[in-house]
Tab-separated table of C-alpha atoms and ligand atoms in Angstrom:
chain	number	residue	atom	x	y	z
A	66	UNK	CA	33.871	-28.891	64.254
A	67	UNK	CA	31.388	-30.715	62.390
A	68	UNK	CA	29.602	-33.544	64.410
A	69	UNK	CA	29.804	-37.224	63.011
A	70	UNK	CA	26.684	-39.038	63.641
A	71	UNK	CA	27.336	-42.714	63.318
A	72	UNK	CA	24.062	-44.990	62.886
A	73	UNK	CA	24.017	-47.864	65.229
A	74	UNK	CA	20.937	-49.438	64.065
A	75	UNK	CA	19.906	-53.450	64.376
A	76	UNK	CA	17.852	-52.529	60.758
A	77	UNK	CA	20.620	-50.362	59.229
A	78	UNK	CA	23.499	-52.794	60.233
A	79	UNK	CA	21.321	-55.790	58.499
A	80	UNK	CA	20.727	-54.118	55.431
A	81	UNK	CA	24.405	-52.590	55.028
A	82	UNK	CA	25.201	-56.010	55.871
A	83	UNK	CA	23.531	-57.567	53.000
A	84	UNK	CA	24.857	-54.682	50.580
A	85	UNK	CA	28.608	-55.419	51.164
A	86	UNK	CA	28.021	-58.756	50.151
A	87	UNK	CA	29.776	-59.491	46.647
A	88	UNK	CA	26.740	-61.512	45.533
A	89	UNK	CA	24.351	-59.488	46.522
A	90	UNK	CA	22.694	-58.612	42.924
A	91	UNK	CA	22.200	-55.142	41.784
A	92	UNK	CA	18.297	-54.919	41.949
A	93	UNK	CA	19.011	-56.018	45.424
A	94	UNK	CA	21.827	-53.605	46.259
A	95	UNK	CA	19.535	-50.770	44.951
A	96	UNK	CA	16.539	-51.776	47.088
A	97	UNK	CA	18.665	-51.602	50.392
A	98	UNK	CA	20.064	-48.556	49.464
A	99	UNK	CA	16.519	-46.643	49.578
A	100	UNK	CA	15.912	-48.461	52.273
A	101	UNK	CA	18.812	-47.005	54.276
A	102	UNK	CA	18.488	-43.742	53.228
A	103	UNK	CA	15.065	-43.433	54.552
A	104	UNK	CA	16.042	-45.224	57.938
A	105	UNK	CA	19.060	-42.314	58.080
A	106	UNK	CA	16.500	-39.208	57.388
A	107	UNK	CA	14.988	-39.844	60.612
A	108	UNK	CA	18.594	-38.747	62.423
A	109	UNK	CA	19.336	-36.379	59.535
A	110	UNK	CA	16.446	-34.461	60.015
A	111	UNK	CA	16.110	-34.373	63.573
A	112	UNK	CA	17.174	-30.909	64.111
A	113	UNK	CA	14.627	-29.476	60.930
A	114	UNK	CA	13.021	-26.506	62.797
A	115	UNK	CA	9.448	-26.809	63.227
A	116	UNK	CA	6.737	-23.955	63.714
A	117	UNK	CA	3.334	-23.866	65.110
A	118	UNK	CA	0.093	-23.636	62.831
A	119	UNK	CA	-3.381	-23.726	63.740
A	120	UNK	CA	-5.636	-26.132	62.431
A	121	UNK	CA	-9.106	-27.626	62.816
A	122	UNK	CA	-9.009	-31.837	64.133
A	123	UNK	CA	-12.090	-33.086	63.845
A	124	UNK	CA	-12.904	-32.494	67.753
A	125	UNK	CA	-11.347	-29.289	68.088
A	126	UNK	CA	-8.957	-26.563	67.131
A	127	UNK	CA	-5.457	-26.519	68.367
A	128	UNK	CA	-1.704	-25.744	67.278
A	129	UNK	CA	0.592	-28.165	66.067
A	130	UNK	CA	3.803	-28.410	64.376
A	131	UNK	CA	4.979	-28.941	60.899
A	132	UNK	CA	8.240	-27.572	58.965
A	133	UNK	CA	9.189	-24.381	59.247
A	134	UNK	CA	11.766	-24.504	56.657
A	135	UNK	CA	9.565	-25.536	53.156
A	136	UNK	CA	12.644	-25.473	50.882
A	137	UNK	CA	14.696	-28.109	50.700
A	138	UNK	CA	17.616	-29.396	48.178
A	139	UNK	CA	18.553	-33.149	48.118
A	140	UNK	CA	21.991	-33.034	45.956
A	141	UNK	CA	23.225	-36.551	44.851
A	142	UNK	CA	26.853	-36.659	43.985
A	143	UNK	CA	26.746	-38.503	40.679
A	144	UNK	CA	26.312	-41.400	39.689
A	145	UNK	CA	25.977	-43.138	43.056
A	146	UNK	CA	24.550	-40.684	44.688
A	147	UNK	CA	21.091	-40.924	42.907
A	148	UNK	CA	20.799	-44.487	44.694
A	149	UNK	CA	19.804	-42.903	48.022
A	150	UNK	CA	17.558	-39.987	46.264
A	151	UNK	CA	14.091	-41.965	45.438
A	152	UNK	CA	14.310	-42.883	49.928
A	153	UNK	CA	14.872	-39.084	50.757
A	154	UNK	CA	11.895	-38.223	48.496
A	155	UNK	CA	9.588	-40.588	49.558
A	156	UNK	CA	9.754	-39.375	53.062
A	157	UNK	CA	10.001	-35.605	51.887
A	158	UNK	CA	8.197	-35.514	48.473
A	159	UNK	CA	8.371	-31.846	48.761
A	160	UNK	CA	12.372	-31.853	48.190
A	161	UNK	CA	13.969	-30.053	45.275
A	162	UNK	CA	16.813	-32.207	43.257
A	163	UNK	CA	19.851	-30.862	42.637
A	164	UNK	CA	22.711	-32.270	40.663
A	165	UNK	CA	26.682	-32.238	41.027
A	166	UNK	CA	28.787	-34.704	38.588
A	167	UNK	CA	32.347	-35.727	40.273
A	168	UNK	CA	33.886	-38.744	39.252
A	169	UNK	CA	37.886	-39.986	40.585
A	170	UNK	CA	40.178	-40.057	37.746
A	171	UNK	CA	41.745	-43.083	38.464
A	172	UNK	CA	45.748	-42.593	38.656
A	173	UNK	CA	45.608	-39.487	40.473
A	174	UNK	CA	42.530	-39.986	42.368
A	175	UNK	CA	41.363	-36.845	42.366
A	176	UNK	CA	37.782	-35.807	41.794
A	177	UNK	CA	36.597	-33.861	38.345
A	178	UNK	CA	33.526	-31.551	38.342
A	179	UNK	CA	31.254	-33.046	35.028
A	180	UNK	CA	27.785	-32.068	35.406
A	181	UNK	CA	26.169	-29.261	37.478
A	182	UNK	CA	22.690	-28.207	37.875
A	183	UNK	CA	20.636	-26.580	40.921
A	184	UNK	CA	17.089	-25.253	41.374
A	185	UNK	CA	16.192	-22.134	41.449
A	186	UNK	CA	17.073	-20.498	44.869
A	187	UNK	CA	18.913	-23.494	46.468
A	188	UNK	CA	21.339	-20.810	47.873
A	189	UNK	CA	19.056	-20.342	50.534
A	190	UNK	CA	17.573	-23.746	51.073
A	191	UNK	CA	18.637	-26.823	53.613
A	192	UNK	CA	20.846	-29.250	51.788
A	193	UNK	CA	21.363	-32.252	51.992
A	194	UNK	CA	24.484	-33.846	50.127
A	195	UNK	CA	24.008	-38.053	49.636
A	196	UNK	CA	26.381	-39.997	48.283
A	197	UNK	CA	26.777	-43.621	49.581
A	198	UNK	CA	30.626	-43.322	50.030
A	199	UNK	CA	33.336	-41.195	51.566
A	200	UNK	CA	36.597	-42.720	50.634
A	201	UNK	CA	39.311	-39.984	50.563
A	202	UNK	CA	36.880	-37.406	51.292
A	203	UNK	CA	38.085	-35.744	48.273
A	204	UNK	CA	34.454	-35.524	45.573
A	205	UNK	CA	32.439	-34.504	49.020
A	206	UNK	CA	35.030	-31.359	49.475
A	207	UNK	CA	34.819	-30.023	46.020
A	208	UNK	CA	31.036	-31.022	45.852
A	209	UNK	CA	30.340	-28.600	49.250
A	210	UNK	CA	32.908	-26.097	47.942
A	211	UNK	CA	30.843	-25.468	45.048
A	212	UNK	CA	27.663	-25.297	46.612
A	213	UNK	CA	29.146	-22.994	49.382
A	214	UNK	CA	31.160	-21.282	46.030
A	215	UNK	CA	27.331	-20.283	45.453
A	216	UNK	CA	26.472	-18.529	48.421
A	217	UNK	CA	24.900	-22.176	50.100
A	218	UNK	CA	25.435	-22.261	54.533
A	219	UNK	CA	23.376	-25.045	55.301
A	220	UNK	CA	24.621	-28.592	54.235
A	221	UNK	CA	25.099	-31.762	55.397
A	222	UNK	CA	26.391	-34.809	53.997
A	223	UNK	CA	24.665	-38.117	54.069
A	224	UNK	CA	27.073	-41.107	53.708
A	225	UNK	CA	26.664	-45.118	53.672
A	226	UNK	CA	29.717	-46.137	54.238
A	227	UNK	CA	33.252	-43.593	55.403
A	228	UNK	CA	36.733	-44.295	55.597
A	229	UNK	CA	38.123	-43.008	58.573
A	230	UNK	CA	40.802	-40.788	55.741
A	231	UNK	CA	37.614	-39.077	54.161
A	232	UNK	CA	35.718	-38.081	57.439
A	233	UNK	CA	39.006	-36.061	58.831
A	234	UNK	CA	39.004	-34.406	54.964
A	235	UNK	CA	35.549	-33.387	55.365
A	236	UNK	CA	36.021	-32.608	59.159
A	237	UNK	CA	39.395	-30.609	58.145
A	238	UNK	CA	38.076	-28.588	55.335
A	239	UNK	CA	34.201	-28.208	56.029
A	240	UNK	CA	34.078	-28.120	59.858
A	241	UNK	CA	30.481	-26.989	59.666
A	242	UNK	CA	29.019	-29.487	57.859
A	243	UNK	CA	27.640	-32.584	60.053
A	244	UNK	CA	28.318	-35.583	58.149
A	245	UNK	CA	25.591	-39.215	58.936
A	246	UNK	CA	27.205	-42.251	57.812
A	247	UNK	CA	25.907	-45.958	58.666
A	248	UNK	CA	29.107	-46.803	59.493
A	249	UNK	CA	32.867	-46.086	59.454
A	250	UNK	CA	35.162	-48.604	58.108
A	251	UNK	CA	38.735	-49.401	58.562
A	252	UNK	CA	40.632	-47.271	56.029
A	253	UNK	CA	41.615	-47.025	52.534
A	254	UNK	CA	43.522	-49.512	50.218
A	255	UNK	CA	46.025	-48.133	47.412
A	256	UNK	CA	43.234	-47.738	44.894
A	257	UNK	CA	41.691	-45.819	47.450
A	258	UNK	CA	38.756	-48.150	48.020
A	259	UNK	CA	37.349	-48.303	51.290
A	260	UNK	CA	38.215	-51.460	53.168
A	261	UNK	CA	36.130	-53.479	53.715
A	262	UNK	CA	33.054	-51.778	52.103
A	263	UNK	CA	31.220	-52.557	49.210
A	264	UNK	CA	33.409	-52.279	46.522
A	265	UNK	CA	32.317	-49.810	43.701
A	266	UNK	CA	28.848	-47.846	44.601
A	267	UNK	CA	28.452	-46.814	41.032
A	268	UNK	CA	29.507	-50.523	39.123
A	269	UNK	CA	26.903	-52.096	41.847
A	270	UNK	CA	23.763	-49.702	41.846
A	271	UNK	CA	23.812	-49.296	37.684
A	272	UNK	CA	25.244	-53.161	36.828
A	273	UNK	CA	27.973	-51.344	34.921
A	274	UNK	CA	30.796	-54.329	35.879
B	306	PRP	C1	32.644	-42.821	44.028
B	306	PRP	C2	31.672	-42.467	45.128
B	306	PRP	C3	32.122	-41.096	45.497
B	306	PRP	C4	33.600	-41.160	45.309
B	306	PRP	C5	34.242	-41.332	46.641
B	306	PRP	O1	32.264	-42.266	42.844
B	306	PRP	O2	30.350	-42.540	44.719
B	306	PRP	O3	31.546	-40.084	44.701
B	306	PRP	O4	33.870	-42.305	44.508
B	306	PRP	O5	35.608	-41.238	46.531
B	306	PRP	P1	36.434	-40.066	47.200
B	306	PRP	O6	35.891	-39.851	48.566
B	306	PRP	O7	37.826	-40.616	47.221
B	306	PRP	O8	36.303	-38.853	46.339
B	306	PRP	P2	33.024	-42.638	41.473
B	306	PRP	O9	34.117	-41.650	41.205
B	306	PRP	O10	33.401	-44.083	41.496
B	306	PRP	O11	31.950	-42.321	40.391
B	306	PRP	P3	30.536	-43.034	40.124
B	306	PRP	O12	29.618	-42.619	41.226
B	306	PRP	O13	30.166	-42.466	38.807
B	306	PRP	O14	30.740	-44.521	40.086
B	307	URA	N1	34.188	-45.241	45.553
B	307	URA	C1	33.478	-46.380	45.700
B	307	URA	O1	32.471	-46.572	45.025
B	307	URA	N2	33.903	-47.268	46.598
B	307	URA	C2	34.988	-47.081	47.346
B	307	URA	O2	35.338	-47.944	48.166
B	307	URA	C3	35.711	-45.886	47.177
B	307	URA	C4	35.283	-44.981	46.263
């Protein structure tokens, strides 16, 4: 079974905090966003695998660690997944982007594939899937069965805010994935909004309502 790694941050709590509040603005919203996402790498990326290289200090030589793994696939769920891309790159510029469109028809909630676009050789690279929430569960399932549809084994999914509904979906049909969410809310309403979350990633990150 996948683990679920739950932040319980002073930092992250403030921020998310100050996101869920309706009048929090967009440009606002936005900014807390990337700053999340780089507080959660640190815990995402815990378990990269490093390797030993030698190199010259300026007192001496010695061995040291850096990344074993150099290839490396950030894939935003779109639209609101691109708010948490620009704090995953900052902290590894050396990420490739790839792309998966799902949006939620609204009466039958269910997620539709729109837009899909990888790098080169992301198969074999780590990924990591963002997208701010996990409400049903039900765009993060089809988004890792198409990546693992394409021969991809090593994904996680990076999440803002989950309802309780989404991270058994997840759990149930991708119990290899790890999932890192700030925080786990109380459930779903009948629109299948997260309660109490943030309302509408998307509407707040773009200004679109
Ligand atoms: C939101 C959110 C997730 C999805 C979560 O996207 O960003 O992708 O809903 O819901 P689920 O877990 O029930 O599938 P939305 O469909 O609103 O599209 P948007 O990002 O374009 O706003
Ligand atoms: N998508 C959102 O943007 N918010 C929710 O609460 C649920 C799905």
């Amino acid at each position: 079974m996948g683990q679920v790694h739950v932040f319980d941050h002073p930092l992250i709590s403030e921020k998310l905090t100050l996101m869920r509040r309706a009048d929090t603005s967009s440009q606002d919203f936005r900014l807390l966003l990337k700053e999340i996402s780089e507080l959660m790498l640190y815990e995402v990326a815990r378990d990269f695998e490093t390797k030993l290289v030698t190199i010259q200090t300026p007192i001496c030589e010695g061995s040291f660690p850096v990344l074993k793994e150099n290839f490396f696939t950030i894939v935003p769920i779109l639209r609101a997944g691109l708010g948490m891309v620009d704090g995953l790159l900052e902290l590894m510029p050396f990420a490739h982007v790839g792309h998966i469109g799902m949006s939620r028809d609204e009466e039958t909630k269910q997620p539709i594939e729109y837009y899909y676009k990888m790098p080169d050789g992301f198969e074999n690279s780590v990924i990591i899937v963002v997208d701010p929430m996990l409400a049903t569960g039900g765009s993060a399932v089809d988004a890792i069965n198409s990546l693992k549809s394409r021969g991809c084994t090593n994904i996680r999914l990076m999440n803002l805010i989950a309802a309780p509904e989404g991270v058994k979906f997840v759990q149930d049909h991708h119990p290899d994935v790890d999932i890192f969410v700030a925080a786990v809310d109380e459930k779903l309403n009948e629109d299948a909004y997260i309660v109490p979350g943030l309302g509408d990633a998307g509407d707040r990150i773009f200004g679109t309502k």
